Structures are given as C-alpha cells and as structure tokens.
C-alpha cells in the first residue's frame, strides 16, 4: 500500500517498529506545526507525510491533542536539560561546587541554534497558546513553575552576592525571557545569530566582576 508525500507524490508504505514510526510521526508533525501552527495542522497531512492512513496515525497518537502532547513532551522538552549539560563534560558544568548557570544558558542557546525548526515550533505554539481554548494553553501557563522545579534539582554554583538558589528565581526567569526574545529575533530580517544575541544579554544578566569565575 502507498500514501503520498507532502507534494502529493506516491510513497511506498514501509513497516517500521513502533518506536521508529513514532519518531517519524514526531519529525513530520514538528515540521508541519512549525510551518502552519497547530490549528493549521491536518492529521491527514501528517499521515500522508509518513506514508500511513489517518486511522493508522490515530493508532499511534490517539487524537490531534494527543499528537500535540507528544510533540511538546518528546520533541521539545526532552532535550538539553541540566542533566544533559552536566553529561556534556563541560568544565563549567562539572565543577565540584556545582554547575554554572550562565554556562548552562550558553549550552541551551548553542543547541537551540542548531535546531531552528524546534525553536520555531516552540514560538508558534507559544503564540497560539495565548488563547485559553488552545490545547497547549495549560502547558505554557505552567511552564515557568515546571522549569523552576526542573532547574532546582541541580546544584548551581552562584556568586555570594547573588545569594542562595532559592532567591534566584527572578534572575532565572529573566534569563529565559531574554532567551525567548533572542530566539524570536533570529527569525526576523535581518536575522540575528542566537549566540551573538545571547552574548549581549549575558553581559547584562551575569555582569562582571560579580560573575567572574562563575561562568
């Protein structure tokens, strides 16, 4: 049996393991959502892109909302967390007194810059999800608390002037908000490099001499 590719050409259906098929579905769905948004996403378009029927697609994702949950949780969230930063072996991440938060921000920006399609997915969904009716509205509303909880599982090395981690939430949220702005600007014209844009924000958020030795 065959499906069709995104340009309508026939595609031979290939039997894959469940894990491989799910990864293929997520890859194509990410591309389509980043281009058209969730409301512009057609399950039939996803099915065509991976070469299966719509009924076959629903077997993997359940519903359109279930597909969105998979995209957000498995394609965006499960990447570049503090554990991945420490596992990278970066000396700033493996210091015996704790990981460097500015170093982690650079790690995030560097890896996001290498995957612009996922960054675009996040921005498109985030803008759509302002509407309370959007299925991802709750996810984005809860994201600041969820991010703080995730980051708080890691021991960070902070300057004495900054105080304990428990007092740093405002700084952490400003860093994330600045990062969101840099990512958005990288898609404008003329484009600004994410890493170059972030380097300017880092000087303001983590200034010398306070953060010298903690980067």
Tab-separated table of C-alpha atoms in Angstrom:
chain	number	residue	atom	x	y	z
A	1	UNK	CA	0.000	0.000	0.000
A	2	UNK	CA	1.094	3.578	-0.518
A	3	UNK	CA	0.486	7.007	0.946
A	4	UNK	CA	1.565	10.316	-0.518
A	5	UNK	CA	4.428	12.646	0.221
A	6	UNK	CA	3.849	16.298	1.125
A	7	UNK	CA	3.888	17.196	-2.577
A	8	UNK	CA	1.267	14.573	-3.416
A	9	UNK	CA	3.614	12.009	-4.957
A	10	UNK	CA	3.032	8.324	-4.130
A	11	UNK	CA	5.057	6.912	-1.267
A	12	UNK	CA	5.526	3.214	-0.634
A	13	UNK	CA	4.433	2.262	2.852
A	14	UNK	CA	7.242	0.763	4.902
A	15	UNK	CA	6.797	-1.329	8.020
A	16	UNK	CA	8.646	0.195	10.949
A	17	UNK	CA	8.895	-0.597	14.637
A	18	UNK	CA	6.524	1.386	16.844
A	19	UNK	CA	9.420	3.463	18.148
A	20	UNK	CA	10.701	4.262	14.663
A	21	UNK	CA	7.226	5.101	13.373
A	22	UNK	CA	6.516	7.365	16.355
A	23	UNK	CA	9.823	9.169	15.790
A	24	UNK	CA	8.891	9.637	12.119
A	25	UNK	CA	5.458	10.987	13.061
A	26	UNK	CA	7.007	13.437	15.503
A	27	UNK	CA	9.586	14.610	12.971
A	28	UNK	CA	6.984	15.315	10.281
A	29	UNK	CA	4.498	16.825	12.741
A	30	UNK	CA	7.147	19.179	14.097
A	31	UNK	CA	7.895	20.382	10.579
A	32	UNK	CA	4.216	20.905	9.767
A	33	UNK	CA	3.331	22.668	13.037
A	34	UNK	CA	6.347	24.961	12.770
A	35	UNK	CA	5.133	25.970	9.300
A	36	UNK	CA	1.360	26.125	9.782
A	37	UNK	CA	0.664	26.152	13.538
A	38	UNK	CA	-1.450	23.648	15.426
A	39	UNK	CA	-4.737	24.934	14.027
A	40	UNK	CA	-3.340	24.678	10.513
A	41	UNK	CA	-2.199	21.100	11.094
A	42	UNK	CA	-4.146	18.374	9.314
A	43	UNK	CA	-3.887	14.814	10.585
A	44	UNK	CA	-4.241	13.702	7.003
A	45	UNK	CA	-1.219	15.784	6.049
A	46	UNK	CA	0.797	14.072	8.794
A	47	UNK	CA	-0.428	10.653	7.686
A	48	UNK	CA	0.476	11.444	4.081
A	49	UNK	CA	3.923	12.655	5.078
A	50	UNK	CA	4.771	9.406	6.890
A	51	UNK	CA	3.022	7.130	4.385
A	52	UNK	CA	0.248	5.663	6.541
A	53	UNK	CA	-3.507	6.069	6.716
A	54	UNK	CA	-5.134	8.561	9.064
A	55	UNK	CA	-6.575	5.630	11.018
A	56	UNK	CA	-3.057	4.248	11.305
A	57	UNK	CA	-1.804	7.607	12.559
A	58	UNK	CA	-4.510	7.731	15.239
A	59	UNK	CA	-3.362	4.309	16.416
A	60	UNK	CA	-0.100	5.983	17.466
A	61	UNK	CA	-1.313	9.352	18.753
A	62	UNK	CA	-4.952	8.831	19.763
A	63	UNK	CA	-6.173	12.316	18.900
A	64	UNK	CA	-4.875	15.564	17.441
A	65	UNK	CA	-4.420	16.833	21.007
A	66	UNK	CA	-2.517	13.641	21.812
A	67	UNK	CA	-0.208	14.354	18.893
A	68	UNK	CA	0.410	17.864	20.227
A	69	UNK	CA	1.296	16.474	23.651
A	70	UNK	CA	3.779	14.073	22.081
A	71	UNK	CA	5.361	16.875	20.061
A	72	UNK	CA	5.821	19.136	23.071
A	73	UNK	CA	6.935	16.476	25.542
A	74	UNK	CA	9.139	14.311	23.340
A	75	UNK	CA	10.392	16.683	20.647
A	76	UNK	CA	10.898	19.856	22.682
A	77	UNK	CA	11.033	19.129	26.389
A	78	UNK	CA	13.232	16.029	26.404
A	79	UNK	CA	16.329	17.845	25.245
A	80	UNK	CA	19.136	19.913	26.687
A	81	UNK	CA	18.051	19.818	30.341
A	82	UNK	CA	20.584	20.419	33.148
A	83	UNK	CA	21.430	16.705	33.245
A	84	UNK	CA	22.401	16.858	29.570
A	85	UNK	CA	24.556	19.887	30.324
A	86	UNK	CA	26.416	18.075	33.095
A	87	UNK	CA	26.739	14.950	30.923
A	88	UNK	CA	28.377	17.091	28.228
A	89	UNK	CA	31.525	17.161	30.345
A	90	UNK	CA	31.922	20.923	30.037
A	91	UNK	CA	34.262	22.016	32.866
A	92	UNK	CA	31.768	24.735	33.818
A	93	UNK	CA	29.123	22.032	34.246
A	94	UNK	CA	31.193	19.578	36.258
A	95	UNK	CA	32.815	21.936	38.796
A	96	UNK	CA	32.838	20.254	42.244
A	97	UNK	CA	30.941	23.206	43.777
A	98	UNK	CA	28.117	22.959	41.256
A	99	UNK	CA	27.233	23.729	37.658
A	100	UNK	CA	27.472	27.206	36.142
A	101	UNK	CA	24.068	28.687	35.346
A	102	UNK	CA	25.457	31.149	32.758
A	103	UNK	CA	27.270	28.205	31.212
A	104	UNK	CA	24.016	26.269	31.058
A	105	UNK	CA	22.302	29.184	29.322
A	106	UNK	CA	25.039	29.217	26.691
A	107	UNK	CA	24.613	25.446	26.309
A	108	UNK	CA	20.882	25.901	25.710
A	109	UNK	CA	21.353	28.699	23.187
A	110	UNK	CA	24.072	26.833	21.308
A	111	UNK	CA	21.957	23.697	20.965
A	112	UNK	CA	18.779	25.591	20.116
A	113	UNK	CA	20.659	27.457	17.392
A	114	UNK	CA	21.488	24.082	15.850
A	115	UNK	CA	17.790	23.096	15.710
A	116	UNK	CA	15.896	26.135	14.400
A	117	UNK	CA	12.854	24.067	13.410
A	118	UNK	CA	12.234	23.090	17.042
A	119	UNK	CA	12.713	26.691	18.159
A	120	UNK	CA	10.183	27.804	15.564
A	121	UNK	CA	7.786	25.079	16.775
A	122	UNK	CA	8.036	26.408	20.327
A	123	UNK	CA	7.466	30.004	19.272
A	124	UNK	CA	4.483	29.189	17.034
A	125	UNK	CA	2.805	27.060	19.697
A	126	UNK	CA	3.563	29.607	22.418
A	127	UNK	CA	1.912	32.394	20.431
A	128	UNK	CA	-1.148	30.284	19.600
A	129	UNK	CA	-1.477	29.051	23.179
A	130	UNK	CA	-2.175	32.560	24.478
A	131	UNK	CA	-5.784	31.632	23.730
A	132	UNK	CA	-7.338	29.777	26.709
A	133	UNK	CA	-9.061	27.461	24.228
A	134	UNK	CA	-5.785	26.216	22.762
A	135	UNK	CA	-4.911	22.659	23.908
A	136	UNK	CA	-1.393	23.770	24.882
A	137	UNK	CA	-2.592	26.764	26.945
A	138	UNK	CA	-2.233	24.960	30.262
A	139	UNK	CA	1.196	23.658	29.352
A	140	UNK	CA	2.578	27.115	28.608
A	141	UNK	CA	0.877	28.628	31.664
A	142	UNK	CA	2.531	26.011	33.867
A	143	UNK	CA	5.910	26.199	32.142
A	144	UNK	CA	7.577	28.808	34.454
A	145	UNK	CA	6.812	26.717	37.549
A	146	UNK	CA	7.781	23.480	35.791
A	147	UNK	CA	11.060	24.966	34.576
A	148	UNK	CA	11.943	26.308	38.017
A	149	UNK	CA	11.201	22.921	39.562
A	150	UNK	CA	13.355	21.153	36.959
A	151	UNK	CA	16.285	23.534	37.403
A	152	UNK	CA	16.043	23.331	41.180
A	153	UNK	CA	17.015	19.645	41.061
A	154	UNK	CA	20.552	20.695	40.069
A	155	UNK	CA	23.233	22.169	42.329
A	156	UNK	CA	24.315	25.504	40.846
A	157	UNK	CA	27.448	27.475	41.678
A	158	UNK	CA	26.412	31.078	42.372
A	159	UNK	CA	28.357	34.179	43.463
A	160	UNK	CA	27.880	35.119	47.140
A	161	UNK	CA	26.408	38.481	46.058
A	162	UNK	CA	23.556	36.654	44.300
A	163	UNK	CA	22.644	34.640	47.365
A	164	UNK	CA	21.226	31.118	47.521
A	165	UNK	CA	19.473	29.449	44.595
A	166	UNK	CA	16.105	29.881	46.311
A	167	UNK	CA	16.461	33.661	45.870
A	168	UNK	CA	17.475	33.481	42.203
A	169	UNK	CA	14.110	32.734	40.599
A	170	UNK	CA	13.674	36.268	39.281
A	171	UNK	CA	17.075	36.132	37.601
A	172	UNK	CA	16.342	32.710	36.116
A	173	UNK	CA	13.018	33.877	34.693
A	174	UNK	CA	14.619	36.996	33.189
A	175	UNK	CA	17.243	34.797	31.533
A	176	UNK	CA	14.579	32.564	29.999
A	177	UNK	CA	12.551	35.556	28.825
A	178	UNK	CA	15.650	37.108	27.254
A	179	UNK	CA	16.425	33.806	25.562
A	180	UNK	CA	12.903	33.695	24.114
A	181	UNK	CA	13.417	37.186	22.722
A	182	UNK	CA	16.760	36.281	21.153
A	183	UNK	CA	15.209	33.227	19.518
A	184	UNK	CA	12.382	35.290	18.075
A	185	UNK	CA	14.808	37.882	16.761
A	186	UNK	CA	16.801	35.181	14.987
A	187	UNK	CA	13.833	34.642	12.656
A	188	UNK	CA	13.405	38.323	11.805
A	189	UNK	CA	15.062	40.060	8.891
A	190	UNK	CA	17.896	40.789	9.072
A	191	UNK	CA	18.433	37.727	11.235
A	192	UNK	CA	20.491	37.955	14.409
A	193	UNK	CA	22.598	34.995	15.471
A	194	UNK	CA	21.154	33.404	18.628
A	195	UNK	CA	24.596	33.014	20.138
A	196	UNK	CA	25.680	36.570	19.354
A	197	UNK	CA	22.395	37.976	20.626
A	198	UNK	CA	22.634	35.959	23.820
A	199	UNK	CA	26.223	37.077	24.443
A	200	UNK	CA	24.950	40.647	24.745
A	201	UNK	CA	22.248	39.668	27.233
A	202	UNK	CA	24.730	37.620	29.253
A	203	UNK	CA	26.810	40.733	29.923
A	204	UNK	CA	23.741	42.377	31.487
A	205	UNK	CA	22.264	39.392	33.337
A	206	UNK	CA	25.567	37.982	34.628
A	207	UNK	CA	27.838	41.045	34.783
A	208	UNK	CA	31.480	41.320	35.698
A	209	UNK	CA	33.013	41.306	38.198
A	210	UNK	CA	30.218	39.595	40.191
A	211	UNK	CA	30.001	36.572	37.903
A	212	UNK	CA	33.687	36.301	37.070
A	213	UNK	CA	34.758	32.793	37.990
A	214	UNK	CA	31.174	31.524	37.952
A	215	UNK	CA	30.672	31.250	34.200
